Coordinates of C-alpha atoms in Angstrom, one line a residue:
X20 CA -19.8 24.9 -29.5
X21 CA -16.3 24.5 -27.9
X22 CA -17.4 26.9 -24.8
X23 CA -20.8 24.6 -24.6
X24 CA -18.8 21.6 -23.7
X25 CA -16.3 23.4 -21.7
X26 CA -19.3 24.6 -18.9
X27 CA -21.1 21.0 -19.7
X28 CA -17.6 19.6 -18.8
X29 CA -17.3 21.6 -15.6
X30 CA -20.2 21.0 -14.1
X31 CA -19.8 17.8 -14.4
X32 CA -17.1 18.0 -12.3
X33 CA -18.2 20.2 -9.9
X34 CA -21.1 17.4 -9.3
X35 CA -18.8 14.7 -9.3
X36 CA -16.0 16.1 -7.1
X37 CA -18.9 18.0 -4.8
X38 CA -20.2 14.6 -4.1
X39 CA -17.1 12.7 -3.0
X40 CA -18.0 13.3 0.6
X41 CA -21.1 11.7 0.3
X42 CA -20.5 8.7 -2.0
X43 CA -16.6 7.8 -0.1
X44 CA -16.2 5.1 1.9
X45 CA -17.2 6.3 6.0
X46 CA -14.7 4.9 7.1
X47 CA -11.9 6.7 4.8
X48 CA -12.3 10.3 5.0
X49 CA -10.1 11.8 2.6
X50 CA -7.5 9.7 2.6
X51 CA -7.9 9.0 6.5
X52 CA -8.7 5.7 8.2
X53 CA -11.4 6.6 10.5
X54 CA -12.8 3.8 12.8
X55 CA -16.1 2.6 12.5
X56 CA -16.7 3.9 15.8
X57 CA -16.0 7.4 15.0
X58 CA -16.8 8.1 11.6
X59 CA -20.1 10.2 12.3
X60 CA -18.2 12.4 15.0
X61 CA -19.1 16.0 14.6
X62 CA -15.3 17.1 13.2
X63 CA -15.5 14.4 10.5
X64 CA -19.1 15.9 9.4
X65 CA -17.8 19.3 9.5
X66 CA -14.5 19.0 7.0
X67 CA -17.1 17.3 4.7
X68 CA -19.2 19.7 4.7
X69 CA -16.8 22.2 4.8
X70 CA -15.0 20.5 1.0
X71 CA -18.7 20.3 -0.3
X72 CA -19.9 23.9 -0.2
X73 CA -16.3 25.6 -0.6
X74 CA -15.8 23.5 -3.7
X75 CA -19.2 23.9 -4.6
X76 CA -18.6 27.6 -3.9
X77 CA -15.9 28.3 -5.9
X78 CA -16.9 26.0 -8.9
X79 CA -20.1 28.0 -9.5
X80 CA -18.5 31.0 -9.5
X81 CA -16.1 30.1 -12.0
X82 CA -18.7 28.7 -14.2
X83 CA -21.1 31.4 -14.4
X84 CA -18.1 34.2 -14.7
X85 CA -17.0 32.1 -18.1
X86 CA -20.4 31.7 -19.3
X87 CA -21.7 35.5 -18.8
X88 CA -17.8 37.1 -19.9
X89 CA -17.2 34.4 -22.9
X90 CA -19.2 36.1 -26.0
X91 CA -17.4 39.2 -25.3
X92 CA -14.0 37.1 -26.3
X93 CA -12.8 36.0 -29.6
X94 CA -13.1 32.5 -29.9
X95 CA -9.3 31.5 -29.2
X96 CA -9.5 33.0 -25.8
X97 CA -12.7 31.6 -25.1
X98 CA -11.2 28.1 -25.8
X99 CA -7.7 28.8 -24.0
X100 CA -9.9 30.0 -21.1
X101 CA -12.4 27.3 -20.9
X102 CA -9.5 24.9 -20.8
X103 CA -7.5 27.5 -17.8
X104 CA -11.1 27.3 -15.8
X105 CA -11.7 23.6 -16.1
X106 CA -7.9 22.8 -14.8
X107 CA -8.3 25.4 -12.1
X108 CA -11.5 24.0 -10.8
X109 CA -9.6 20.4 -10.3
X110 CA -6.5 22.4 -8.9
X111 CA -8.7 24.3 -6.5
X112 CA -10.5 20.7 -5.3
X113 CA -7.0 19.3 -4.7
X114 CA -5.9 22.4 -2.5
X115 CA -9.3 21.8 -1.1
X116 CA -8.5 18.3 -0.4
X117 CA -5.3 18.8 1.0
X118 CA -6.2 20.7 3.4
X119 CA -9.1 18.6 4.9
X120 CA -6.8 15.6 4.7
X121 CA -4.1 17.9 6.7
X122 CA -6.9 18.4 9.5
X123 CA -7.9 15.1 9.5
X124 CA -5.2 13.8 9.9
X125 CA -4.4 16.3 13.0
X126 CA -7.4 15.3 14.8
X127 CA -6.6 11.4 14.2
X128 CA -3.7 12.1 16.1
X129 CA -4.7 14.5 18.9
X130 CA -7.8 12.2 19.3
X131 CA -6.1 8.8 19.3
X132 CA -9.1 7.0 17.4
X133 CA -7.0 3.6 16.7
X134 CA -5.4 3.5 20.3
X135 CA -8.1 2.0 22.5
X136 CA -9.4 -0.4 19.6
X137 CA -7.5 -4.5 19.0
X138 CA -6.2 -4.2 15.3
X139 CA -7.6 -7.1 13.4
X140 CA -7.0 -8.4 9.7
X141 CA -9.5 -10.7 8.2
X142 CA -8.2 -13.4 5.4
X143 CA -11.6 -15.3 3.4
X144 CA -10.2 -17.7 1.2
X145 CA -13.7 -18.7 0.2
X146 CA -14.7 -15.2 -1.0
X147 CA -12.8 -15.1 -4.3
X148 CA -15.3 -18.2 -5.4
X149 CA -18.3 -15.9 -5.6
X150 CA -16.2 -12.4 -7.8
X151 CA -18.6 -12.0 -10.4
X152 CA -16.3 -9.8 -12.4
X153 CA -16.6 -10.2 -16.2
X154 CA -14.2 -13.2 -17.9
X155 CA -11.5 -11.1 -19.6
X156 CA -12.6 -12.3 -23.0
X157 CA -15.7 -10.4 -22.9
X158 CA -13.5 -7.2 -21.5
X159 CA -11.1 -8.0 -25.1
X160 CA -14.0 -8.9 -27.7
X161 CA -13.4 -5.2 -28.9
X162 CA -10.2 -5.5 -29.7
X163 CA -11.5 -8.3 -32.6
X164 CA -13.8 -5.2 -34.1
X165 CA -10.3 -3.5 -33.8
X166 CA -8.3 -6.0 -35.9
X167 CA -11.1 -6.1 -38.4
X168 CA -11.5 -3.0 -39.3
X169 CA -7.3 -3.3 -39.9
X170 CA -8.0 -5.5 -42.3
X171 CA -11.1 -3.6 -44.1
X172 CA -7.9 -0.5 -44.2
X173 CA -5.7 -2.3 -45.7
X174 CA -7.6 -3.6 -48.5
X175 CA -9.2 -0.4 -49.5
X176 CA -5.8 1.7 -49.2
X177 CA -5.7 2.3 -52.7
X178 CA -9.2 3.7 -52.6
X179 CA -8.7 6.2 -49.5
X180 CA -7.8 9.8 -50.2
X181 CA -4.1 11.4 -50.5
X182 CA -4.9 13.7 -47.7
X183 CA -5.9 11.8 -43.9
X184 CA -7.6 13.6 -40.8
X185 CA -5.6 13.3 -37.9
X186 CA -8.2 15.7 -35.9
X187 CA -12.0 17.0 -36.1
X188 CA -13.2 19.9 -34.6
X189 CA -16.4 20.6 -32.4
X190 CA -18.3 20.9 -35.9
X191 CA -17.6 17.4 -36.4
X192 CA -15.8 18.4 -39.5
X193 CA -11.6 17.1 -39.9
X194 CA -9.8 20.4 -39.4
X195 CA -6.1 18.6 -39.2
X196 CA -4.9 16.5 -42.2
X197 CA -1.5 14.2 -42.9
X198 CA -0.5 12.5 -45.9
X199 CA -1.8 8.8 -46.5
X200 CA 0.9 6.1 -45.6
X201 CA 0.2 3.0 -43.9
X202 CA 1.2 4.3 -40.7
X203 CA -1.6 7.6 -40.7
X204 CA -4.6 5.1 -42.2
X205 CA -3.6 3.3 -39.4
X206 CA -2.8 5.2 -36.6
X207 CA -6.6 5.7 -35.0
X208 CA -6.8 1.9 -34.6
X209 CA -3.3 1.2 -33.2
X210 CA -4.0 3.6 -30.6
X211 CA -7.2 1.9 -30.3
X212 CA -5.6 -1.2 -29.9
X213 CA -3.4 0.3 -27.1
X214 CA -5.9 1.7 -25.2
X215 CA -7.6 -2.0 -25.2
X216 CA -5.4 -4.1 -24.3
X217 CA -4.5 -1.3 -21.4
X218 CA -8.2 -2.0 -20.3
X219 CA -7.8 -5.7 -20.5
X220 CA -4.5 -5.8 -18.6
X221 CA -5.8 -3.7 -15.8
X222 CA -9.7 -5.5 -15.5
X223 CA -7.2 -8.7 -15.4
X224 CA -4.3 -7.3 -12.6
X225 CA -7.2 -6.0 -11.0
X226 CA -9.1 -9.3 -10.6
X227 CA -6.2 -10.5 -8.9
X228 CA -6.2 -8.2 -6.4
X229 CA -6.7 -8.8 -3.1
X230 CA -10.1 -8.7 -1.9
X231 CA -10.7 -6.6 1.7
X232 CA -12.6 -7.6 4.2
X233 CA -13.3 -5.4 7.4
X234 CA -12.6 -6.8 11.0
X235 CA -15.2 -4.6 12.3
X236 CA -18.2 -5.6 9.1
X237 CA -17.3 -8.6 8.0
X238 CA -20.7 -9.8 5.9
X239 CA -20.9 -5.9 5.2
X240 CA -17.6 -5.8 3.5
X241 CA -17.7 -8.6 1.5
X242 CA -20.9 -7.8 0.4
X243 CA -19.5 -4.5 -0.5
X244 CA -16.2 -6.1 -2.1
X245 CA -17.9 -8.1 -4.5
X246 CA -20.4 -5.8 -5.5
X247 CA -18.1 -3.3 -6.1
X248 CA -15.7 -5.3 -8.2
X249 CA -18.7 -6.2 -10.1
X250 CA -19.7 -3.0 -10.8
X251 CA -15.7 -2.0 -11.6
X252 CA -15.6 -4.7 -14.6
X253 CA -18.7 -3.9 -16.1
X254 CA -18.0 0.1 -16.0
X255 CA -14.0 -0.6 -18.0
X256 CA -15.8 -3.2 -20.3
X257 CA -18.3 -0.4 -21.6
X258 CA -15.9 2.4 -21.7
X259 CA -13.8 0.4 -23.8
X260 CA -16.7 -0.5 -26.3
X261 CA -17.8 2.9 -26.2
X262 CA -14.3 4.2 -27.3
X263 CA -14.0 1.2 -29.8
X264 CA -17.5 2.6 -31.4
X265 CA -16.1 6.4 -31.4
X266 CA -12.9 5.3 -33.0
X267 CA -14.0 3.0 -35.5
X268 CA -16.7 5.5 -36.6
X269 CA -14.3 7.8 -37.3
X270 CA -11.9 4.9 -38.7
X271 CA -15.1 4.4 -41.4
X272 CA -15.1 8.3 -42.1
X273 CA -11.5 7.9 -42.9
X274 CA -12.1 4.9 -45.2
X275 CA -14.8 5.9 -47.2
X276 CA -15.5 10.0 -47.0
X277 CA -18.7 11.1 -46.9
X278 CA -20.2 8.0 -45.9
X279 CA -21.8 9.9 -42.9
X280 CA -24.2 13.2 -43.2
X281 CA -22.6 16.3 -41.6
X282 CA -25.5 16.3 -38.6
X283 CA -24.2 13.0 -38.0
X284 CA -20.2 13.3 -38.2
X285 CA -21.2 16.4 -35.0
X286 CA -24.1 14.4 -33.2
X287 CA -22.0 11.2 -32.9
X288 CA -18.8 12.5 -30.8
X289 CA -21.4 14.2 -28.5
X290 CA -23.5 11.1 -27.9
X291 CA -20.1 10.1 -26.9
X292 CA -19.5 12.2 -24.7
X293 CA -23.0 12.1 -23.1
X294 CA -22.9 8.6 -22.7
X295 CA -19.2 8.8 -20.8
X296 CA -20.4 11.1 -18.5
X297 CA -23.2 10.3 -17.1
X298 CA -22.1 6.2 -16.8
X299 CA -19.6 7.8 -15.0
X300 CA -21.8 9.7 -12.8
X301 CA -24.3 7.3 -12.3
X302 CA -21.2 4.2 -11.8
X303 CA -19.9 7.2 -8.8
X304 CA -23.5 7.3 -7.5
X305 CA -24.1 3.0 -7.7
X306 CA -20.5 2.3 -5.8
X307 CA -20.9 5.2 -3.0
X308 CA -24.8 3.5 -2.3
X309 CA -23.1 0.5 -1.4
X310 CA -21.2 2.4 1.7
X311 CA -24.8 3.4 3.1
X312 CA -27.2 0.9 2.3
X313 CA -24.9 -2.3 3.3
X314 CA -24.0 -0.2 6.6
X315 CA -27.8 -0.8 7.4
X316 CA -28.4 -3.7 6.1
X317 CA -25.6 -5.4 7.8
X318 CA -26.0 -3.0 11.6
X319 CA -26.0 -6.0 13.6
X320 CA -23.2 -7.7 12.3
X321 CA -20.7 -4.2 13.0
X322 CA -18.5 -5.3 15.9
X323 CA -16.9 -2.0 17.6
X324 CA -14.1 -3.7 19.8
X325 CA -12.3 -4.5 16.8
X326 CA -10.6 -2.1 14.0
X327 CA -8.8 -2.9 10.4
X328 CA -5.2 -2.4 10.7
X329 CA -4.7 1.3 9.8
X330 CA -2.5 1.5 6.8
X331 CA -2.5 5.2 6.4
X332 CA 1.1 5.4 6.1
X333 CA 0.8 3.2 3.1
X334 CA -1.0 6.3 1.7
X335 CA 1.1 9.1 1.1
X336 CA -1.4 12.6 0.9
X337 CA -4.4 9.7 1.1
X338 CA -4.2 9.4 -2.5
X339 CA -1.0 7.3 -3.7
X340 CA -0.2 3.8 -2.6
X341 CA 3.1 2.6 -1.8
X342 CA 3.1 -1.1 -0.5
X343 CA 6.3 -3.4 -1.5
X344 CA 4.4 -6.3 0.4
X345 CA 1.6 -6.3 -1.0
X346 CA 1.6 -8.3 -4.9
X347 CA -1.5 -6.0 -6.2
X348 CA -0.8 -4.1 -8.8
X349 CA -4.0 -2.0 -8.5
X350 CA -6.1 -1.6 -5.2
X351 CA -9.1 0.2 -4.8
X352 CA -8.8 4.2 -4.5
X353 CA -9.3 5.0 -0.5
X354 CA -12.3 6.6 -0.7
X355 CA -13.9 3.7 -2.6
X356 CA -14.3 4.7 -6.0
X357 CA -12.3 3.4 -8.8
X358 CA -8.4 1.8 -8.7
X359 CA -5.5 3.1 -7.6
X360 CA -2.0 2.0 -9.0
X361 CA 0.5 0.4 -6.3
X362 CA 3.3 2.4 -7.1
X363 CA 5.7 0.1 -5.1
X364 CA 5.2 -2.2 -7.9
X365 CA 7.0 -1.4 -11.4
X366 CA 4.7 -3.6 -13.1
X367 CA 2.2 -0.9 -12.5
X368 CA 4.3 1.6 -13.9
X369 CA 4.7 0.1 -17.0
X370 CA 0.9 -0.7 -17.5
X371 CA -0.6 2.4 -17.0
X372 CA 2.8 4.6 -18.7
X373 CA 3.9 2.3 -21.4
X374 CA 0.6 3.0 -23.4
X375 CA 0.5 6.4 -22.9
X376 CA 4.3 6.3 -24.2
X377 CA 3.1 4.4 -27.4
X378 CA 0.7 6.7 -28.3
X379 CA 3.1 9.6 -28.2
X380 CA 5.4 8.1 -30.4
X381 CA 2.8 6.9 -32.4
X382 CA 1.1 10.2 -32.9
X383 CA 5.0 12.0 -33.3
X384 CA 5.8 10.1 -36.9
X385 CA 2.4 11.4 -38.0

């Protein structure tokens, strides 16, 4: 079962990282700004191409040698491998990266793309009226399920087994146990709670971030913006319901064992699973749309004298932001796919790493 989700979980990300190139922003190319006026020039096309069907490439291969070798290793090494594979295959996408952010960056500079075009920023006061991202209640609502399934602990305590499950294996079935104490009956649902009000706390930092608007597509942008953020708030509200239901499922297991069939306790983490990664996939596919169809849509409106202000430099590799002046705490990644912290701001920090922090000392006392 283990090696099953270990090749499910790389090709998943073999599709998603494969399609990066296609679904990033075309005028960000890895990590690049690239002005509209040049972003279909044949050097661009090749480095994406080149990332696609190397990564593809090599991804493949690493696949199909783990699923043809694995039943010829014990079951340990099959895990241990499976986990070796699935972090090469990210490490070998970063090299991957690297490099074509390297080139591009070489050929932004022996090319002179910015030099002949007027910088221009654009400031829309009016947009922030029409953000439809979700009210931050709606985002917290789990975290009331959370708090009352505390409750429901606490008054049966005296009813739950000596022994508690701190993990369950791909069977479904607890293989890990602690002794019952307040702390282990509760520990699933404070980490729950955690990882909630993390969710809530960056849907609400992102909200106020600022919202981007291109000199060179200005209707196309905005469009784009909102959208976007749209589609950003509704994504983090589901994940975090969909962890809520995982955890408290398991919470109820805890609380009253037995109360689920066997098929059950292995059928429900996998749904899980399913359901994370291809919302994921198909939230990757939804945002990267917007880059192609609004770039038609909105042709007429494109003005080519003009350019954004290139901010590569606040970039560092293409991937990490570092902006004192700018009060966001989270912007949108560069290649237009998810948030990126602004690591110039210690707020940030502290959001992202104080909950992981939490959960390790949470998880150390049990």
């Amino acid at each position: 079962m283990e090696q099953g989700i270990f090749i499910v979980l790389m090709v998943f990300q073999t599709v998603m990282q494969s399609i990066i190139p296609v679904v990033m922003r075309k005028t960000h190319v890895f990590g690049v700004y690239v002005p509209d006026e040049y972003k279909d020039e044949k050097r661009v096309q090749f480095y994406k191409k080149l990332y696609v069907i190397s990564y593809s490439a090599g991804s493949l291969a690493i696949i199909a040698g783990y699923a043809i070798w694995m039943n010829e290793l014990n079951p340990s090494v099959r895990a241990a491998l499976g986990m070796v594979l699935l972090l090469s295959s990210m490490l070998w996408g970063l090299i991957l990266y690297f490099y074509c952010h390297g080139k591009m960056s070489e050929l932004k500079k022996r090319t002179g793309w910015s030099a002949a075009l007027k910088e221009v920023k654009i400031t829309d006061l009016s947009v922030r009226k029409l953000d439809e991202m979700l009210p931050w209640f709606i985002v917290a609502m789990p975290i009331l399920l959370t708090l009352g399934l505390s409750v429901l602990t606490l008054t049966q305590y005296t009813q739950i087994p000596d022994s508690i499950p701190t993990h369950w294996g791909a069977n479904g079935q607890p293989d890990s146990f602690t002794e019952k104490s307040y702390l282990s009956v509760l520990s699933h649902l404070l980490l729950l709670l955690v990882m909630q009000s993390m969710f809530v706390a960056i849907h609400e930092f992102t909200r106020k971030s600022g919202i981007k608007i291109s000199a060179s597509n200005k209707s196309g942008s905005k469009t784009r913006q909102l959208l976007m953020r749209k589609y950003n708030s509704w994504f983090l509200a589901i994940i975090s319901l969909v962890i809520t239901v995982l955890l408290s499922f398991l919470q109820l297991s805890i609380i009253y064992p037995g109360i689920f069939a066997e098929t059950l306790m292995l059928l429900f983490p996998l749904a899980f699973l399913a359901v994370v990664l291809i919302g994921t996939l198909v939230y990757a596919i939804k945002v990267g749309k917007l880059n192609v169809q609004l770039e038609a849509l909105t042709k007429a409106d494109v003005t080519k004298e003009v350019s954004d202000f290139d901010s590569d430099y606040h970039w560092k590799g293409g991937l990490f932001y570092f902006n004192k002046n700018d009060p966001s705490l989270f912007v949108e990644k560069r290649f237009g796919i998810g948030w990126s912290i602004n690591f110039a701001q210690p707020l940030g920090y502290a959001i992202i790493f104080g909950p992981l922090i939490l959960i390790i000392i949470v998880t150390s006392f049990l």
